[in-house]
């Protein structure tokens, strides 16, 4: 089985759509808008076959209609949010998974940013939408801290070498926030140097990996003694620490 090619496409101000292709199969994950996706396809001589949506927000589905019309592509999204995914053809859930050609794709249901949010797990890569970000996580628009805490834990159970492709380029700001909680984390300091170098050159900071997030993302580091000390929550439950970090980030 050939390896899937994955390529980020910058959309809007800080969104990423992704091309996932192999042979005659080509999917786009979370197309905010059609034009940059069509340009990326044209440059590579690819024809779109599938549109995958991690959640219903317009900055992840805004390109669905135009791209479906232009390519007769099949729209795949969360079955539980079928009513809010424009032009959906196939609803997927965690129990059933989904098949992309010869590739079995695991679906993880990761509610909290939205109730119906899902992540697509391909061979060695996960598309996390606005649930897990590089050094951050999404806002709790339709869920509780406990829901997001559980959703992030589900993602952290993937192998450490799984590549993480998220919905936005928020890495620099997320990293600055992370440093307020864990200034002594060497992995975090080193990662921020890499991130600054990449952004100066205009390069994307995706993909990350599950292992790198475990070492540098405060939202999955509720066990960190330094973060606990900074928050003065040495003996708190993990979910309460998560809630406090999310609350602080909302006004960072
Ligand atoms: Zn969103
Ligand atoms: Fe978004």
Coordinates of C-alpha atoms and ligand atoms in Angstrom, one line a residue:
X1 CA 0.0 0.0 0.0
X2 CA 1.4 3.3 -1.0
X3 CA 1.9 6.0 1.6
X4 CA -0.6 8.8 1.7
X5 CA 0.7 12.3 0.8
X6 CA -0.4 15.0 3.1
X7 CA 0.0 18.7 2.3
X8 CA -1.3 21.7 4.3
X9 CA -3.1 24.5 2.4
X10 CA -3.2 27.9 4.1
X11 CA -6.8 29.3 4.0
X12 CA -8.4 32.5 5.3
X13 CA -6.0 34.1 7.8
X14 CA -4.8 31.2 9.9
X15 CA -6.8 28.1 8.9
X16 CA -5.3 25.0 7.4
X17 CA -7.0 22.7 5.0
X18 CA -5.1 19.5 4.0
X19 CA -4.8 17.5 0.9
X20 CA -4.6 13.7 1.6
X21 CA -3.9 11.8 -1.6
X22 CA -2.6 8.6 -3.2
X23 CA -3.1 7.3 -6.7
X24 CA -6.5 8.4 -7.9
X25 CA -7.8 9.3 -4.5
X26 CA -7.7 12.8 -3.2
X27 CA -9.4 14.2 -0.1
X28 CA -9.4 17.6 1.4
X29 CA -9.8 18.0 5.1
X30 CA -11.7 21.1 6.4
X31 CA -11.8 23.3 3.3
X32 CA -12.7 26.8 4.7
X33 CA -12.9 28.2 1.2
X34 CA -12.7 26.7 -2.2
X35 CA -10.1 28.9 -4.0
X36 CA -6.8 27.9 -2.3
X37 CA -7.9 24.3 -2.5
X38 CA -8.6 24.5 -6.2
X39 CA -5.3 26.2 -6.8
X40 CA -3.4 23.5 -4.9
X41 CA -5.2 20.8 -6.8
X42 CA -4.4 22.5 -10.1
X43 CA -0.7 22.8 -9.4
X44 CA -0.5 19.1 -8.6
X45 CA -2.8 17.9 -11.4
X46 CA -5.1 16.3 -8.8
X47 CA -8.9 15.7 -9.0
X48 CA -10.7 15.9 -5.7
X49 CA -12.7 12.8 -4.7
X50 CA -13.6 13.4 -1.0
X51 CA -14.2 16.3 1.3
X52 CA -13.7 15.5 5.0
X53 CA -15.1 17.7 7.8
X54 CA -14.0 17.5 11.5
X55 CA -16.8 19.8 12.7
X56 CA -19.5 22.0 11.4
X57 CA -17.9 25.5 11.8
X58 CA -18.0 27.6 8.7
X59 CA -14.2 28.0 8.7
X60 CA -13.9 24.2 8.2
X61 CA -16.9 23.6 5.8
X62 CA -17.1 26.9 3.9
X63 CA -15.6 25.3 0.7
X64 CA -17.9 22.2 0.8
X65 CA -20.5 23.3 -1.7
X66 CA -18.3 24.8 -4.3
X67 CA -15.8 22.0 -4.2
X68 CA -18.5 19.3 -4.3
X69 CA -20.1 21.0 -7.3
X70 CA -16.8 21.4 -9.2
X71 CA -15.5 17.8 -8.6
X72 CA -18.5 15.8 -7.8
X73 CA -16.7 14.9 -4.5
X74 CA -18.2 12.9 -1.7
X75 CA -18.6 14.9 1.6
X76 CA -17.8 12.9 4.8
X77 CA -18.5 14.3 8.2
X78 CA -19.7 13.4 11.7
X79 CA -23.0 11.5 11.6
X80 CA -24.0 13.1 15.0
X81 CA -23.8 16.5 13.4
X82 CA -25.3 15.5 10.0
X83 CA -27.8 18.4 10.2
X84 CA -25.0 21.0 10.4
X85 CA -22.5 19.7 7.8
X86 CA -23.3 21.4 4.5
X87 CA -23.8 18.9 1.6
X88 CA -22.9 15.9 3.7
X89 CA -23.2 12.5 1.9
X90 CA -21.6 10.1 4.4
X91 CA -22.0 10.4 8.1
X92 CA -19.3 8.6 10.1
X93 CA -18.9 7.6 13.8
X94 CA -16.4 6.0 16.1
X95 CA -18.0 2.6 16.1
X96 CA -18.1 2.2 12.3
X97 CA -14.9 4.1 11.2
X98 CA -14.6 4.8 7.5
X99 CA -12.6 3.4 4.5
X100 CA -10.6 5.6 2.2
X101 CA -9.6 3.3 -0.7
X102 CA -7.5 0.6 0.9
X103 CA -7.0 2.7 4.0
X104 CA -9.0 2.0 7.1
X105 CA -9.6 5.4 8.8
X106 CA -10.4 5.4 12.5
X107 CA -12.9 8.0 13.6
X108 CA -12.5 9.4 17.1
X109 CA -15.5 11.3 18.6
X110 CA -14.0 14.2 20.4
X111 CA -16.8 16.5 21.7
X112 CA -16.4 19.8 23.5
X113 CA -15.3 22.5 20.9
X114 CA -18.5 21.3 19.2
X115 CA -20.8 18.4 20.2
X116 CA -20.2 16.5 17.0
X117 CA -16.5 17.0 16.6
X118 CA -14.5 14.1 15.2
X119 CA -10.9 13.4 14.4
X120 CA -9.8 11.3 11.4
X121 CA -7.0 8.9 12.1
X122 CA -5.1 7.7 9.0
X123 CA -2.0 5.5 8.9
X124 CA 0.2 7.4 11.3
X125 CA -1.6 10.8 11.1
X126 CA -4.5 12.4 12.8
X127 CA -6.6 15.4 11.7
X128 CA -7.7 17.0 14.9
X129 CA -9.7 20.0 13.7
X130 CA -10.2 22.5 16.5
X131 CA -10.0 20.0 19.3
X132 CA -6.2 19.5 19.8
X133 CA -4.0 22.3 18.6
X134 CA -0.2 22.5 18.6
X135 CA 0.5 23.4 22.3
X136 CA -3.2 24.2 22.8
X137 CA -6.8 23.1 22.5
X138 CA -10.0 24.5 21.1
X139 CA -12.5 26.7 22.9
X140 CA -15.4 25.1 24.7
X141 CA -18.3 26.3 22.5
X142 CA -20.6 23.3 23.0
X143 CA -19.1 21.2 25.8
X144 CA -17.7 21.2 29.3
X145 CA -14.1 21.1 30.6
X146 CA -14.6 17.4 31.5
X147 CA -15.6 16.7 27.9
X148 CA -12.6 18.4 26.4
X149 CA -10.3 16.8 29.0
X150 CA -11.7 13.3 27.9
X151 CA -11.4 14.1 24.2
X152 CA -7.8 15.2 24.6
X153 CA -7.0 12.0 26.6
X154 CA -8.5 9.9 23.7
X155 CA -6.1 11.6 21.3
X156 CA -3.2 11.2 23.6
X157 CA -3.8 7.5 23.6
X158 CA -2.6 7.4 19.9
X159 CA 1.0 6.3 19.3
X160 CA 3.6 9.0 20.1
X161 CA 4.8 9.1 16.6
X162 CA 1.4 9.9 15.1
X163 CA 1.6 13.1 13.1
X164 CA -0.8 15.8 14.3
X165 CA -2.5 18.1 11.7
X166 CA -4.7 20.7 13.4
X167 CA -7.2 23.3 12.0
X168 CA -5.3 26.5 12.7
X169 CA -1.8 28.0 12.8
X170 CA -2.0 29.1 16.4
X171 CA 1.3 27.6 17.5
X172 CA 3.2 30.8 18.4
X173 CA 0.4 32.3 20.6
X174 CA -0.3 28.9 22.2
X175 CA 3.4 28.5 23.0
X176 CA 3.6 31.9 24.6
X177 CA 0.7 30.9 26.8
X178 CA 2.3 27.6 27.6
X179 CA 5.5 29.3 28.8
X180 CA 3.5 31.3 31.3
X181 CA 2.5 28.0 32.9
X182 CA 5.7 26.1 32.5
X183 CA 8.6 28.4 32.0
X184 CA 11.1 25.7 33.0
X185 CA 10.1 23.1 30.5
X186 CA 13.2 22.6 28.3
X187 CA 11.2 20.8 25.6
X188 CA 8.8 23.7 25.4
X189 CA 11.7 26.3 25.3
X190 CA 13.3 24.3 22.4
X191 CA 10.1 23.9 20.6
X192 CA 9.4 27.7 20.7
X193 CA 12.8 28.3 19.1
X194 CA 11.8 26.0 16.3
X195 CA 8.4 27.6 16.0
X196 CA 9.8 31.1 15.8
X197 CA 12.3 30.1 13.1
X198 CA 9.6 28.5 11.1
X199 CA 7.2 31.4 11.3
X200 CA 9.9 34.0 10.4
X201 CA 10.3 32.0 7.1
X202 CA 6.5 31.8 6.7
X203 CA 6.5 28.0 7.1
X204 CA 3.7 26.0 8.8
X205 CA 4.4 24.6 12.2
X206 CA 2.3 21.5 11.4
X207 CA 2.6 18.6 11.7
X208 CA 3.3 18.1 15.3
X209 CA 3.2 14.7 16.9
X210 CA 1.4 13.1 19.8
X211 CA 4.7 12.6 21.6
X212 CA 5.7 16.3 21.2
X213 CA 2.3 17.5 22.4
X214 CA 2.7 15.3 25.5
X215 CA 6.0 17.0 26.3
X216 CA 4.9 20.6 25.5
X217 CA 1.1 21.1 25.5
X218 CA 0.0 22.3 28.9
X219 CA -3.6 21.1 28.3
X220 CA -2.4 17.5 28.4
X221 CA 0.2 18.1 31.1
X222 CA -2.0 18.2 34.1
X223 CA 0.6 16.1 35.9
X224 CA 3.3 18.7 35.6
X225 CA 4.6 19.8 39.0
X226 CA 5.6 23.1 37.6
X227 CA 2.2 23.9 36.2
X228 CA 0.5 22.8 39.4
X229 CA 2.8 25.1 41.4
X230 CA 2.2 28.0 39.1
X231 CA -1.6 27.5 39.3
X232 CA -1.3 26.9 43.1
X233 CA -3.3 23.7 42.4
X234 CA -0.8 21.1 43.7
X235 CA -3.5 18.7 44.9
X236 CA -6.3 19.4 42.4
X237 CA -8.0 16.9 40.1
X238 CA -6.6 16.9 36.6
X239 CA -10.0 18.0 35.1
X240 CA -10.0 21.0 37.5
X241 CA -6.5 22.0 36.4
X242 CA -7.6 21.7 32.8
X243 CA -10.6 23.9 33.4
X244 CA -8.4 26.6 35.1
X245 CA -5.9 26.5 32.2
X246 CA -8.7 26.8 29.6
X247 CA -10.2 29.7 31.6
X248 CA -6.9 31.6 31.6
X249 CA -6.3 31.0 27.9
X250 CA -9.7 32.4 27.1
X251 CA -8.5 35.8 28.2
X252 CA -4.8 35.5 27.3
Ligands
LIG1 ZN1 -14.1 25.4 15.0
LIG2 FE1 -11.7 26.7 13.3

